[in-house]
Amino acid sequence: MGKKPDTPVKNSFLKTLEDRHLSLERIVAALFASVLFAYIYQLLSNGGFADLSAYYNSIKFVAFFAIIVLVFAALIGFTYLLKQKYIIPWALMLSAFAVSVLLAANYKEIDVYFCVGVGLADFIIVLWQVRGDKLGISGISISRKVALIAACVLFLATTFIFGYYTSLKYQTYNNFTFDFGIFAQMYERMASSFAPNTTVERSYMMSHFGVHFSPIFYLFLPGYYIFRSPIYLFYIQSMSVAAGVFAVYLICNKLGFSGKLTLALELIYAFYPCLFNGTFYDFHENKFLTTIILFLFYFIISKKTLWEFIFAFLLLSVKEDAAIYLIVIALFVMINRKDIWRGVIMLGMAVVYFIIAQKIVAATGTEGVMMSRLNDYFINGEQTFGSVVKSVFFDFGFLIKQMFTAEKIPFMLWMLAPVMFAPFMTKKISSLILLFPIVPINLMQSWKYQYDVDYQYTYGIAALVIMSAIFVIAKLSADKKRVVVLTSLCLCAVMTVALVYPKMQTNASYMKNSESTRQQMDELIDSVPADASVTASHSLVPHLYKVEWLYSMPDYYTQNRTNPEYLANGRNVPVDTDYYVIDTRYNDLANEMKTAMGSNYNLVKQAGFAELYQHK
């Protein structure tokens, strides 16, 4: 039998489509992209999707399907006319990315499993894109100069965006003694007496180094002399985190990465969810860890001995337990990089420094190094590191039980999913040593804040996860590298938006809703004499940072103001202070403070939600 008469015509038509990059899979991809563009319109116009009925009833079906038809026609038409094979893949990639970010922004609950689910959908799209290099990434050339400019832009943008949004809590009286009032008062005392003293941390005049030994704070004191405001602390904190992008640039340059890969890794750093998210919880020394650790790795790779040990010392100066990070880095240098002597010196530095820092904390404060967070590992009441070691060694099953719980699995996903679990994509088991600090710092702990990404205990681990991922990515094949990096970019964006966007909205709403009261509140606070003794609601303490003898309620003052032992030892815990400043937004606390005052105080000023009482 001969061929059917229309077969040559069909073959000719299909060949024409193929020649113009319109294969069946690209046509299907164009349809998917068109639907995603309709989703973008719907998410932007509706602003929510969790309530199924409300979402469905808000759909404007004519507009929704019109967008699908028009976008599909445009993608097919432009691809056909221009013979450009990258139009449809890029449209699919960008529309998928946009939908992912909008889903994260519109989801009212912060849910790591939801973020991972969105990332999985992106991963499937990335797999299709990478096969055959449909995005033409191999042909894209970006110079290292452009990557450096991008690092500068990311540094400035993140510094000022997060510095501004995190400072809004302070400006609107929504920070508290813990953990901002202590640092606001401490820096003011450092500026006037050079001593890191505070009365609000434990309700008597003491050095903050009696709780944590953190000489790194002095590095930022010169800037405080210039700006002389607690708001400076928010910007210096954001700047310290943002500066890590330069370390990433230098590391990538040293490892011989292309400009485009360097740029991608800079973006992954800037959007890594466990970095800037934590800056919304006030101010902490831990947030200096990430940048210092990354620069330390750069100097280790570059074998710049002087700077290597300068940054090793800077790392130790952040906090007494920062020695854990240096110990692990030292072991990595010895085992993975075969540099025994450098590793031994670092290890010695870490051990000696920790012993000294521990003694300073014990001698300066009353509690010593905080062991209570490991109290699950104490045996027969023995509250020492030795007890913890014995517990782990003799009862490994107990350790596993403590580490892998329903509350800690999400923490591990927040930390590792954004980099596609890249640290585990290696045959060198020795590389995994960099991840070890997550065990004692986060997973072993019974204190819930240690394994919550909203707080300050992610910053050292974040640096090690990112550094480990960079080492692994350097060894991957071109296709695997693209899959990991592209999916990581999507996941980082989705997870950061899910974590950060609600906080930005909340802080912006604080600012908007307090316009009529902020100036009045500021005037009342300014009227309190700096040389008086003051008891204040913990929400007002950060604004009274200039007061030398300042006490916070409830916190430690409630339990210590009449403690005979404290008073006998001259701990400056007065039964009655010159002034009380009460925040009326918190009724229970306000009533507790008025009960403590008794009839010994007169109301002398009222403004906004604050009341100022003076001792008769």
Coordinates of C-alpha atoms in Angstrom, one line a residue:
M1 CA 0.0 0.0 0.0
G2 CA 1.2 3.5 -0.8
K3 CA 1.4 6.4 1.7
K4 CA -1.6 8.3 2.4
P5 CA -1.8 11.5 0.4
D6 CA -1.7 13.8 3.4
T7 CA 1.3 12.3 5.1
P8 CA 3.9 14.5 3.4
V9 CA 1.9 17.5 4.3
K10 CA 1.8 16.5 8.0
N11 CA 5.5 15.6 8.0
S12 CA 6.3 19.0 6.5
F13 CA 4.1 20.8 9.1
L14 CA 5.7 19.0 12.0
K15 CA 9.2 19.6 10.6
T16 CA 8.4 23.3 10.3
L17 CA 7.3 23.4 14.0
E18 CA 10.5 21.5 15.0
D19 CA 12.6 23.8 13.0
R20 CA 11.0 26.7 14.8
H21 CA 11.5 25.1 18.3
L22 CA 7.9 24.1 18.8
S23 CA 8.1 20.5 19.7
L24 CA 5.2 18.9 21.5
E25 CA 7.0 19.2 24.9
R26 CA 7.6 22.9 24.3
I27 CA 4.0 23.5 23.4
V28 CA 2.9 21.7 26.6
A29 CA 5.5 23.8 28.5
A30 CA 4.0 27.0 26.9
L31 CA 0.5 25.9 28.1
F32 CA 1.8 25.3 31.6
A33 CA 3.5 28.7 31.6
S34 CA 0.2 30.3 30.4
V35 CA -1.7 28.8 33.3
L36 CA 1.0 30.0 35.7
F37 CA 0.6 33.5 34.4
A38 CA -3.1 33.3 35.1
Y39 CA -2.3 32.1 38.6
I40 CA 0.0 35.2 39.0
Y41 CA -2.9 37.4 38.1
Q42 CA -5.2 35.6 40.5
L43 CA -2.8 35.7 43.4
L44 CA -2.0 39.3 42.9
S45 CA -5.7 40.3 42.7
N46 CA -7.1 38.0 45.4
G47 CA -4.2 38.1 47.9
G48 CA -4.9 34.7 49.4
F49 CA -5.6 31.1 48.6
A50 CA -5.9 29.1 51.8
D51 CA -9.7 29.6 52.0
L52 CA -10.7 27.4 49.0
S53 CA -14.3 28.7 48.7
A54 CA -13.3 32.4 49.0
Y55 CA -10.5 31.9 46.5
Y56 CA -12.7 30.1 44.0
N57 CA -15.5 32.7 44.4
S58 CA -13.0 35.5 43.7
I59 CA -11.9 34.1 40.4
K60 CA -12.9 36.3 37.4
F61 CA -13.1 33.4 34.9
V62 CA -13.2 35.5 31.8
A63 CA -10.0 37.3 32.7
F64 CA -8.4 34.1 34.0
F65 CA -8.9 32.1 30.8
A66 CA -8.2 35.2 28.6
I67 CA -4.8 35.4 30.2
I68 CA -4.1 31.7 29.4
V69 CA -5.2 32.1 25.8
L70 CA -3.3 35.4 25.2
V71 CA -0.1 34.3 26.9
F72 CA -0.1 30.9 25.1
A73 CA -0.7 32.6 21.8
A74 CA 2.1 35.1 22.5
L75 CA 4.6 32.4 23.5
I76 CA 3.8 30.2 20.5
G77 CA 3.7 33.2 18.1
F78 CA 7.0 34.8 19.2
T79 CA 8.8 31.4 19.3
Y80 CA 7.5 30.7 15.7
L81 CA 8.3 34.1 14.3
L82 CA 11.7 34.6 16.0
K83 CA 12.8 31.0 15.9
Q84 CA 14.0 31.6 19.4
K85 CA 14.1 28.3 21.5
Y86 CA 14.6 30.0 24.9
I87 CA 11.4 32.0 25.1
I88 CA 9.1 29.2 26.3
P89 CA 11.6 27.7 28.8
W90 CA 12.3 31.1 30.4
A91 CA 8.6 32.0 30.5
L92 CA 8.0 28.7 32.3
M93 CA 10.9 29.2 34.7
L94 CA 10.1 32.8 35.6
S95 CA 6.3 32.2 35.9
A96 CA 6.9 29.2 38.2
F97 CA 9.3 31.3 40.3
A98 CA 6.8 34.1 40.6
V99 CA 4.0 31.8 41.5
S100 CA 6.2 30.2 44.2
V101 CA 7.0 33.5 45.8
L102 CA 3.4 34.7 45.7
L103 CA 2.2 31.5 47.3
A104 CA 4.8 32.0 50.1
A105 CA 3.8 35.6 50.5
N106 CA 0.1 34.9 50.6
Y107 CA 0.2 31.8 52.9
K108 CA -0.8 33.1 56.3
E109 CA 1.0 30.4 58.3
I110 CA 4.8 29.9 58.4
D111 CA 5.1 26.2 57.4
V112 CA 8.3 24.6 56.3
Y113 CA 6.5 21.7 54.8
F114 CA 4.5 23.9 52.5
C115 CA 7.7 25.7 51.4
V116 CA 9.3 22.3 50.6
G117 CA 6.3 21.3 48.7
V118 CA 6.5 24.4 46.5
G119 CA 10.2 23.8 46.1
L120 CA 9.5 20.3 44.9
A121 CA 7.3 21.6 42.1
D122 CA 10.1 24.0 41.1
F123 CA 12.6 21.1 41.2
I124 CA 10.6 19.2 38.7
I125 CA 10.5 22.2 36.3
V126 CA 14.2 22.7 36.8
L127 CA 14.9 19.1 35.9
W128 CA 13.1 19.6 32.6
Q129 CA 14.9 22.9 32.0
V130 CA 18.4 21.5 32.6
R131 CA 18.0 18.5 30.3
G132 CA 19.3 19.8 27.0
D133 CA 20.2 23.2 28.6
K134 CA 16.8 24.7 27.6
L135 CA 17.5 28.0 29.3
G136 CA 20.8 28.4 27.5
I137 CA 22.7 28.8 30.7
S138 CA 25.9 27.5 29.2
G139 CA 25.9 30.4 26.7
I140 CA 25.4 33.1 29.4
S141 CA 28.5 34.9 30.3
I142 CA 28.8 37.1 33.4
S143 CA 32.1 38.5 34.4
R144 CA 33.4 38.5 37.9
K145 CA 33.3 42.3 37.8
V146 CA 29.5 42.1 37.4
A147 CA 29.4 39.5 40.2
L148 CA 31.3 42.0 42.4
I149 CA 28.9 44.8 41.5
A150 CA 26.0 42.5 42.4
A151 CA 27.6 41.7 45.7
C152 CA 27.8 45.5 46.5
V153 CA 24.2 46.0 45.5
L154 CA 23.0 43.0 47.6
F155 CA 25.1 44.3 50.6
L156 CA 23.6 47.8 50.5
A157 CA 20.1 46.7 49.8
T158 CA 19.9 44.1 52.5
T159 CA 21.7 46.3 55.0
F160 CA 19.2 49.2 54.6
I161 CA 16.1 47.1 54.0
F162 CA 16.5 44.9 57.0
G163 CA 18.1 47.6 59.1
Y164 CA 15.0 49.8 58.5
Y165 CA 12.4 47.1 59.0
T166 CA 13.9 45.6 62.1
S167 CA 14.3 49.0 63.7
L168 CA 10.6 49.7 63.4
K169 CA 9.9 47.6 66.4
Y170 CA 12.1 49.8 68.5
Q171 CA 10.6 53.0 67.1
T172 CA 7.1 51.9 67.9
Y173 CA 7.8 50.6 71.4
N174 CA 7.6 46.9 70.6
N175 CA 11.0 45.7 71.8
F176 CA 11.5 44.4 75.2
T177 CA 14.2 44.1 77.8
F178 CA 15.1 40.6 76.5
D179 CA 16.7 40.8 74.1
F180 CA 17.2 44.4 73.3
G181 CA 16.9 46.6 76.4
I182 CA 20.0 44.9 77.8
F183 CA 22.1 45.8 74.8
A184 CA 20.7 49.3 74.4
Q185 CA 21.7 50.1 78.0
M186 CA 25.0 48.2 77.7
Y187 CA 26.2 50.2 74.7
E188 CA 25.3 53.5 76.4
R189 CA 27.3 52.4 79.4
M190 CA 30.2 51.3 77.2
A191 CA 30.1 54.7 75.5
S192 CA 30.3 56.6 78.9
S193 CA 32.5 54.3 81.0
F194 CA 33.9 51.7 78.5
A195 CA 32.5 48.9 80.7
P196 CA 29.7 46.7 79.3
N197 CA 27.6 47.2 82.3
T198 CA 23.8 46.8 82.7
T199 CA 21.3 46.8 85.5
V200 CA 18.4 45.2 83.5
E201 CA 20.0 41.9 82.6
R202 CA 19.9 40.5 86.2
S203 CA 18.4 43.5 88.1
Y204 CA 21.7 44.7 89.6
M205 CA 24.7 46.5 88.2
M206 CA 26.8 43.9 86.5
S207 CA 28.9 43.3 83.4
H208 CA 27.2 41.6 80.5
F209 CA 30.4 39.5 80.3
G210 CA 29.1 37.8 83.4
V211 CA 26.5 36.2 81.2
H212 CA 28.3 35.9 77.9
F213 CA 31.9 36.9 77.2
S214 CA 31.6 38.9 73.9
P215 CA 34.5 41.4 73.4
I216 CA 33.4 41.6 69.8
F217 CA 30.9 44.3 70.9
Y218 CA 33.8 46.8 71.2
L219 CA 34.5 46.5 67.5
F220 CA 31.2 48.5 66.9
L221 CA 31.6 51.0 69.7
P222 CA 33.3 53.7 67.6
G223 CA 30.2 53.8 65.3
Y224 CA 28.0 54.1 68.4
Y225 CA 29.8 57.2 69.5
I226 CA 28.8 58.8 66.1
F227 CA 25.1 57.8 66.0
R228 CA 24.5 57.4 69.8
S229 CA 21.2 55.7 69.4
P230 CA 19.9 52.1 69.8
I231 CA 18.7 52.3 66.2
Y232 CA 22.4 52.1 65.2
L233 CA 22.5 48.5 66.5
F234 CA 19.8 47.3 64.1
Y235 CA 21.7 48.7 61.1
I236 CA 25.1 47.4 62.3
Q237 CA 23.6 44.0 62.8
S238 CA 22.1 43.9 59.3
M239 CA 25.3 45.2 57.9
S240 CA 27.3 42.5 59.6
V241 CA 25.1 39.7 58.2
A242 CA 25.0 41.4 54.7
A243 CA 28.8 41.6 54.6
G244 CA 29.0 37.8 54.2
V245 CA 28.1 38.2 50.5
F246 CA 31.6 39.6 50.0
A247 CA 33.1 36.5 51.6
V248 CA 31.0 34.4 49.3
Y249 CA 32.3 36.4 46.3
L250 CA 35.9 36.0 47.4
I251 CA 35.6 32.2 48.1
C252 CA 33.9 31.6 44.7
N253 CA 36.7 33.6 43.0
K254 CA 39.4 31.6 44.8
L255 CA 37.7 28.3 43.9
G256 CA 37.7 29.4 40.2
F257 CA 33.9 29.7 39.8
S258 CA 32.5 31.5 36.8
G259 CA 30.9 34.9 37.2
K260 CA 27.4 33.5 36.8
L261 CA 27.9 30.8 39.3
T262 CA 29.4 33.3 41.7
L263 CA 26.4 35.6 41.2
A264 CA 24.0 32.7 41.8
L265 CA 25.7 31.8 45.1
E266 CA 25.7 35.4 46.2
L267 CA 21.9 35.4 45.7
I268 CA 21.6 32.1 47.6
Y269 CA 23.5 33.7 50.5
A270 CA 21.4 36.9 50.5
F271 CA 18.1 34.9 50.4
Y272 CA 19.2 32.0 52.7
P273 CA 16.2 31.9 55.0
C274 CA 18.1 31.4 58.3
L275 CA 20.0 34.6 58.1
F276 CA 18.0 37.9 57.8
N277 CA 15.0 36.3 59.3
G278 CA 16.7 36.2 62.7
T279 CA 17.5 39.9 62.6
F280 CA 13.9 40.6 63.4
Y281 CA 14.4 39.2 66.9
D282 CA 16.3 42.2 68.3
F283 CA 20.1 42.2 68.6
H284 CA 22.6 39.5 69.4
E285 CA 26.3 38.8 69.2
N286 CA 25.6 35.5 67.4
K287 CA 24.6 37.3 64.3
F288 CA 28.2 38.3 63.7
L289 CA 29.2 34.6 63.4
T290 CA 28.2 34.0 59.7
T291 CA 30.4 36.6 58.1
I292 CA 33.4 36.0 60.3
I293 CA 33.3 32.2 59.7
L294 CA 33.0 32.7 55.9
F295 CA 35.9 35.1 55.8
L296 CA 37.9 32.7 57.9
F297 CA 37.3 30.0 55.3
Y298 CA 38.4 32.4 52.6
F299 CA 41.7 33.0 54.3
I300 CA 42.1 29.3 55.0
I301 CA 41.6 28.5 51.3
S302 CA 44.0 31.4 50.4
K303 CA 46.5 30.3 53.0
K304 CA 46.9 33.9 54.3
T305 CA 48.2 33.0 57.7
L306 CA 48.0 36.4 59.4
W307 CA 44.4 37.1 58.4
E308 CA 43.4 33.5 59.1
F309 CA 44.4 33.8 62.7
I310 CA 43.0 37.3 63.0
F311 CA 39.6 36.0 62.0
A312 CA 40.0 32.9 64.1
F313 CA 40.4 35.3 67.1
L314 CA 37.5 37.4 65.9
L315 CA 35.3 34.3 65.8
L316 CA 36.3 33.4 69.4
S317 CA 35.5 36.9 70.6
V318 CA 31.9 36.6 69.6
K319 CA 30.9 34.4 72.5
E320 CA 32.4 31.7 74.7
D321 CA 30.7 28.9 72.9
A322 CA 32.0 30.1 69.5
A323 CA 35.0 27.9 70.3
I324 CA 32.9 24.9 69.1
Y325 CA 32.9 26.4 65.6
L326 CA 36.7 26.9 65.6
I327 CA 37.3 23.4 66.9
V328 CA 35.3 21.9 64.1
I329 CA 37.0 24.2 61.5
A330 CA 40.4 23.2 62.9
L331 CA 39.5 19.5 62.5
F332 CA 38.3 20.1 59.0
V333 CA 41.6 21.8 58.2
M334 CA 43.6 18.9 59.6
I335 CA 41.5 16.0 58.1
N336 CA 40.1 17.4 54.9
R337 CA 42.7 19.8 53.8
K338 CA 45.7 17.9 55.3
D339 CA 47.1 21.0 57.0
I340 CA 48.0 19.6 60.3
W341 CA 49.9 22.4 62.0
R342 CA 47.4 25.1 61.2
G343 CA 44.7 22.9 62.4
V344 CA 46.5 22.1 65.6
I345 CA 47.2 25.8 66.4
M346 CA 43.5 26.7 65.8
L347 CA 42.4 23.8 68.0
G348 CA 44.7 24.9 70.7
M349 CA 43.4 28.5 70.4
A350 CA 39.8 27.4 70.7
V351 CA 40.4 25.2 73.8
V352 CA 42.5 27.7 75.7
Y353 CA 40.2 30.6 74.8
F354 CA 37.1 28.6 75.9
I355 CA 38.7 27.8 79.3
I356 CA 39.7 31.5 79.8
A357 CA 36.3 32.8 78.7
Q358 CA 34.5 30.3 80.9
K359 CA 36.5 31.5 83.9
I360 CA 35.8 35.2 83.1
V361 CA 32.1 34.5 82.9
A362 CA 32.1 32.6 86.2
A363 CA 34.2 35.3 87.9
T364 CA 32.2 38.3 86.5
G365 CA 28.6 36.9 87.0
T366 CA 26.8 34.7 89.4
E367 CA 25.6 31.9 87.1
G368 CA 28.7 30.9 85.1
V369 CA 28.3 29.5 81.6
M370 CA 24.7 28.6 81.0
M371 CA 24.4 24.9 81.5
S372 CA 20.7 24.8 82.2
R373 CA 20.0 24.4 78.5
L374 CA 21.6 20.9 78.7
N375 CA 19.9 19.9 81.9
D376 CA 18.4 16.9 80.2
Y377 CA 21.9 15.3 80.2
F378 CA 22.7 15.9 83.9
I379 CA 23.3 12.7 85.8
N380 CA 22.5 12.5 89.6
G381 CA 22.4 16.3 89.8
E382 CA 25.9 16.8 88.4
Q383 CA 25.6 20.0 86.4
T384 CA 28.9 19.9 84.4
F385 CA 30.2 19.4 80.9
G386 CA 31.6 16.1 82.1
S387 CA 28.1 14.9 83.0
V388 CA 26.9 15.8 79.5
V389 CA 29.8 13.9 77.9
K390 CA 29.1 10.8 80.1
S391 CA 25.4 10.9 79.2
V392 CA 26.2 11.0 75.4
F393 CA 28.9 8.3 75.6
F394 CA 27.0 5.8 77.8
D395 CA 23.5 6.4 76.5
F396 CA 23.7 7.1 72.8
G397 CA 20.0 6.1 72.4
F398 CA 19.0 8.9 74.7
L399 CA 20.9 11.4 72.5
I400 CA 19.1 10.2 69.4
K401 CA 15.8 10.5 71.2
Q402 CA 16.6 14.1 72.2
M403 CA 17.8 15.1 68.7
F404 CA 15.2 13.7 66.4
T405 CA 11.8 15.0 67.6
A406 CA 8.8 16.5 65.9
E407 CA 9.9 20.0 66.9
K408 CA 13.5 19.6 65.5
I409 CA 12.8 18.1 62.1
P410 CA 11.4 21.4 60.8
F411 CA 14.5 23.1 62.0
M412 CA 16.7 20.8 60.0
L413 CA 14.5 21.4 56.9
W414 CA 14.8 25.2 57.3
M415 CA 18.6 24.8 57.5
L416 CA 19.3 22.2 54.9
A417 CA 16.5 22.3 52.3
P418 CA 17.4 25.7 51.0
V419 CA 20.7 24.3 49.7
M420 CA 19.1 21.1 48.4
F421 CA 20.9 19.1 51.2
A422 CA 24.0 19.7 49.1
P423 CA 26.4 19.1 52.0
F424 CA 25.4 15.4 51.8
M425 CA 26.2 15.1 48.1
T426 CA 29.8 14.1 48.7
K427 CA 31.7 10.8 48.9
K428 CA 34.1 12.4 51.4
I429 CA 32.7 11.7 54.8
S430 CA 35.3 14.0 56.3
S431 CA 33.5 16.9 54.7
L432 CA 30.5 16.3 56.9
I433 CA 32.5 17.3 60.0
L434 CA 31.5 20.9 59.2
L435 CA 27.9 20.1 60.1
F436 CA 28.8 18.7 63.6
P437 CA 28.1 21.9 65.6
I438 CA 24.4 21.6 64.7
V439 CA 24.4 18.7 67.3
P440 CA 25.5 20.5 70.5
I441 CA 24.3 24.0 69.5
N442 CA 20.8 23.1 68.3
L443 CA 19.7 19.5 68.3
M444 CA 20.9 18.4 71.7
Q445 CA 19.4 21.4 73.4
S446 CA 16.2 21.2 75.4
W447 CA 15.7 25.0 75.3
K448 CA 13.2 25.5 72.4
Y449 CA 14.8 28.7 71.1
Q450 CA 18.0 26.8 70.2
Y451 CA 16.2 25.0 67.3
D452 CA 13.9 27.8 66.2
V453 CA 15.0 29.7 63.1
D454 CA 13.3 32.9 64.3
Y455 CA 16.1 33.3 66.9
Q456 CA 19.8 33.8 67.0
Y457 CA 21.1 30.3 67.2
T458 CA 21.3 29.6 63.4
Y459 CA 24.1 31.9 62.4
G460 CA 27.2 29.8 63.0
I461 CA 25.5 26.7 61.6
A462 CA 24.2 28.7 58.6
A463 CA 27.8 29.7 57.7
L464 CA 29.0 26.1 57.9
V465 CA 26.0 24.8 55.8
I466 CA 26.6 27.4 53.1
M467 CA 30.4 26.7 53.1
S468 CA 29.9 23.0 52.9
A469 CA 27.4 23.4 50.0
I470 CA 29.9 25.6 48.1
F471 CA 32.6 22.9 48.5
V472 CA 30.2 20.2 47.2
I473 CA 28.9 22.3 44.3
A474 CA 32.4 22.9 43.2
K475 CA 32.8 19.1 42.6
L476 CA 29.4 18.5 40.8
S477 CA 29.0 17.9 37.1
A478 CA 27.6 20.9 35.0
D479 CA 24.0 19.5 34.9
K480 CA 23.9 18.6 38.6
K481 CA 25.4 21.9 39.5
R482 CA 22.6 23.7 37.6
V483 CA 19.9 21.6 39.2
V484 CA 21.2 22.2 42.7
V485 CA 21.8 26.0 42.2
L486 CA 18.6 26.8 40.3
T487 CA 16.4 24.8 42.8
S488 CA 18.3 26.4 45.7
L489 CA 17.6 29.8 44.4
C490 CA 13.9 29.0 44.2
L491 CA 13.8 27.4 47.7
C492 CA 15.7 30.3 49.3
A493 CA 13.4 32.9 47.8
V494 CA 10.2 30.9 48.8
M495 CA 11.4 30.2 52.3
T496 CA 12.7 33.7 53.0
V497 CA 9.5 35.3 51.8
A498 CA 7.5 32.9 54.0
L499 CA 9.6 33.8 57.0
V500 CA 10.4 37.5 56.5
Y501 CA 7.4 39.0 54.6
P502 CA 4.9 38.6 57.5
K503 CA 7.4 40.2 59.9
M504 CA 8.0 43.1 57.6
Q505 CA 4.2 43.6 57.3
T506 CA 3.8 43.4 61.1
N507 CA 6.5 46.0 61.8
A508 CA 5.2 48.3 59.1
S509 CA 1.7 48.1 60.7
Y510 CA 3.3 49.0 64.1
M511 CA 4.7 52.1 62.4
K512 CA 1.4 53.1 60.8
N513 CA -0.7 52.5 63.9
S514 CA 1.5 54.4 66.3
E515 CA 1.9 57.7 64.3
S516 CA -0.3 59.6 66.8
T517 CA 1.5 58.4 70.0
R518 CA 5.2 58.0 69.2
Q519 CA 6.1 61.7 69.7
Q520 CA 4.2 61.9 72.9
M521 CA 5.8 58.8 74.2
D522 CA 9.3 60.0 73.2
E523 CA 8.7 63.3 75.1
L524 CA 7.6 61.4 78.3
I525 CA 10.7 59.1 78.1
D526 CA 13.0 62.1 77.6
S527 CA 11.5 63.7 80.7
V528 CA 12.9 60.9 83.0
P529 CA 16.2 62.0 84.6
A530 CA 19.1 59.8 83.4
D531 CA 20.7 60.0 86.9
A532 CA 17.5 58.7 88.7
S533 CA 16.6 55.1 89.6
V534 CA 13.8 53.8 87.4
T535 CA 11.6 50.8 87.3
A536 CA 9.9 50.3 83.9
S537 CA 7.7 47.9 82.1
H538 CA 9.9 45.6 80.0
S539 CA 8.4 47.1 76.8
L540 CA 9.7 50.6 77.8
V541 CA 13.1 49.6 79.0
P542 CA 14.9 49.8 75.6
H543 CA 13.9 53.5 75.3
L544 CA 15.2 54.3 78.8
Y545 CA 18.7 53.1 77.9
K546 CA 20.3 56.3 79.1
V547 CA 19.1 55.7 82.7
E548 CA 22.0 54.1 84.6
W549 CA 20.0 52.6 87.5
L550 CA 17.2 51.0 85.4
Y551 CA 15.2 48.0 86.4
S552 CA 12.8 45.9 84.3
M553 CA 9.5 44.3 85.3
P554 CA 8.6 41.6 85.4
D555 CA 11.8 39.8 84.5
Y556 CA 14.4 39.5 87.3
Y557 CA 13.5 42.6 89.3
T558 CA 10.2 41.0 90.5
Q559 CA 12.1 38.2 92.2
N560 CA 15.2 40.0 93.2
R561 CA 14.1 43.4 94.5
T562 CA 13.7 42.0 98.0
N563 CA 16.2 39.2 97.9
P564 CA 18.1 39.4 101.2
E565 CA 21.2 37.7 99.7
Y566 CA 21.4 40.2 96.8
L567 CA 20.8 43.2 99.0
A568 CA 23.4 41.9 101.5
N569 CA 26.0 41.6 98.8
G570 CA 25.4 45.2 97.6
R571 CA 23.8 44.2 94.3
N572 CA 22.0 47.5 94.0
V573 CA 18.5 46.1 93.9
P574 CA 16.4 48.8 95.5
V575 CA 13.1 48.1 97.1
D576 CA 11.8 51.5 95.8
T577 CA 13.1 53.5 92.9
D578 CA 12.7 57.2 92.2
Y579 CA 10.4 56.6 89.3
Y580 CA 8.0 54.0 87.8
V581 CA 7.2 54.1 84.1
I582 CA 4.3 51.8 83.2
D583 CA 3.1 50.6 79.8
T584 CA -0.7 50.5 80.1
R585 CA -1.0 48.2 77.1
Y586 CA -0.3 45.2 79.3
N587 CA -2.9 45.3 82.0
D588 CA -1.7 42.4 84.2
L589 CA 1.9 43.8 84.4
A590 CA 0.6 47.4 84.9
N591 CA -1.5 46.2 87.9
E592 CA 1.5 44.3 89.3
M593 CA 3.6 47.4 89.1
K594 CA 1.0 49.6 90.7
T595 CA 0.7 47.0 93.5
A596 CA 4.5 47.1 94.0
M597 CA 4.4 51.0 94.2
G598 CA 1.7 51.0 96.9
S599 CA 0.8 54.5 97.9
N600 CA 4.3 55.8 97.7
Y601 CA 4.1 57.3 94.2
N602 CA 2.3 60.1 92.4
L603 CA 1.3 60.1 88.8
V604 CA 3.2 63.1 87.3
K605 CA 2.7 62.5 83.5
Q606 CA 0.7 60.5 81.1
A607 CA 1.2 60.2 77.4
G608 CA 0.1 57.7 74.8
F609 CA 0.1 54.4 76.6
A610 CA 2.7 55.3 79.2
E611 CA 2.3 56.6 82.8
L612 CA 5.1 58.2 84.8
Y613 CA 5.1 58.0 88.5
Q614 CA 7.5 59.7 90.9
H615 CA 8.3 58.7 94.5
K616 CA 6.7 61.0 97.1

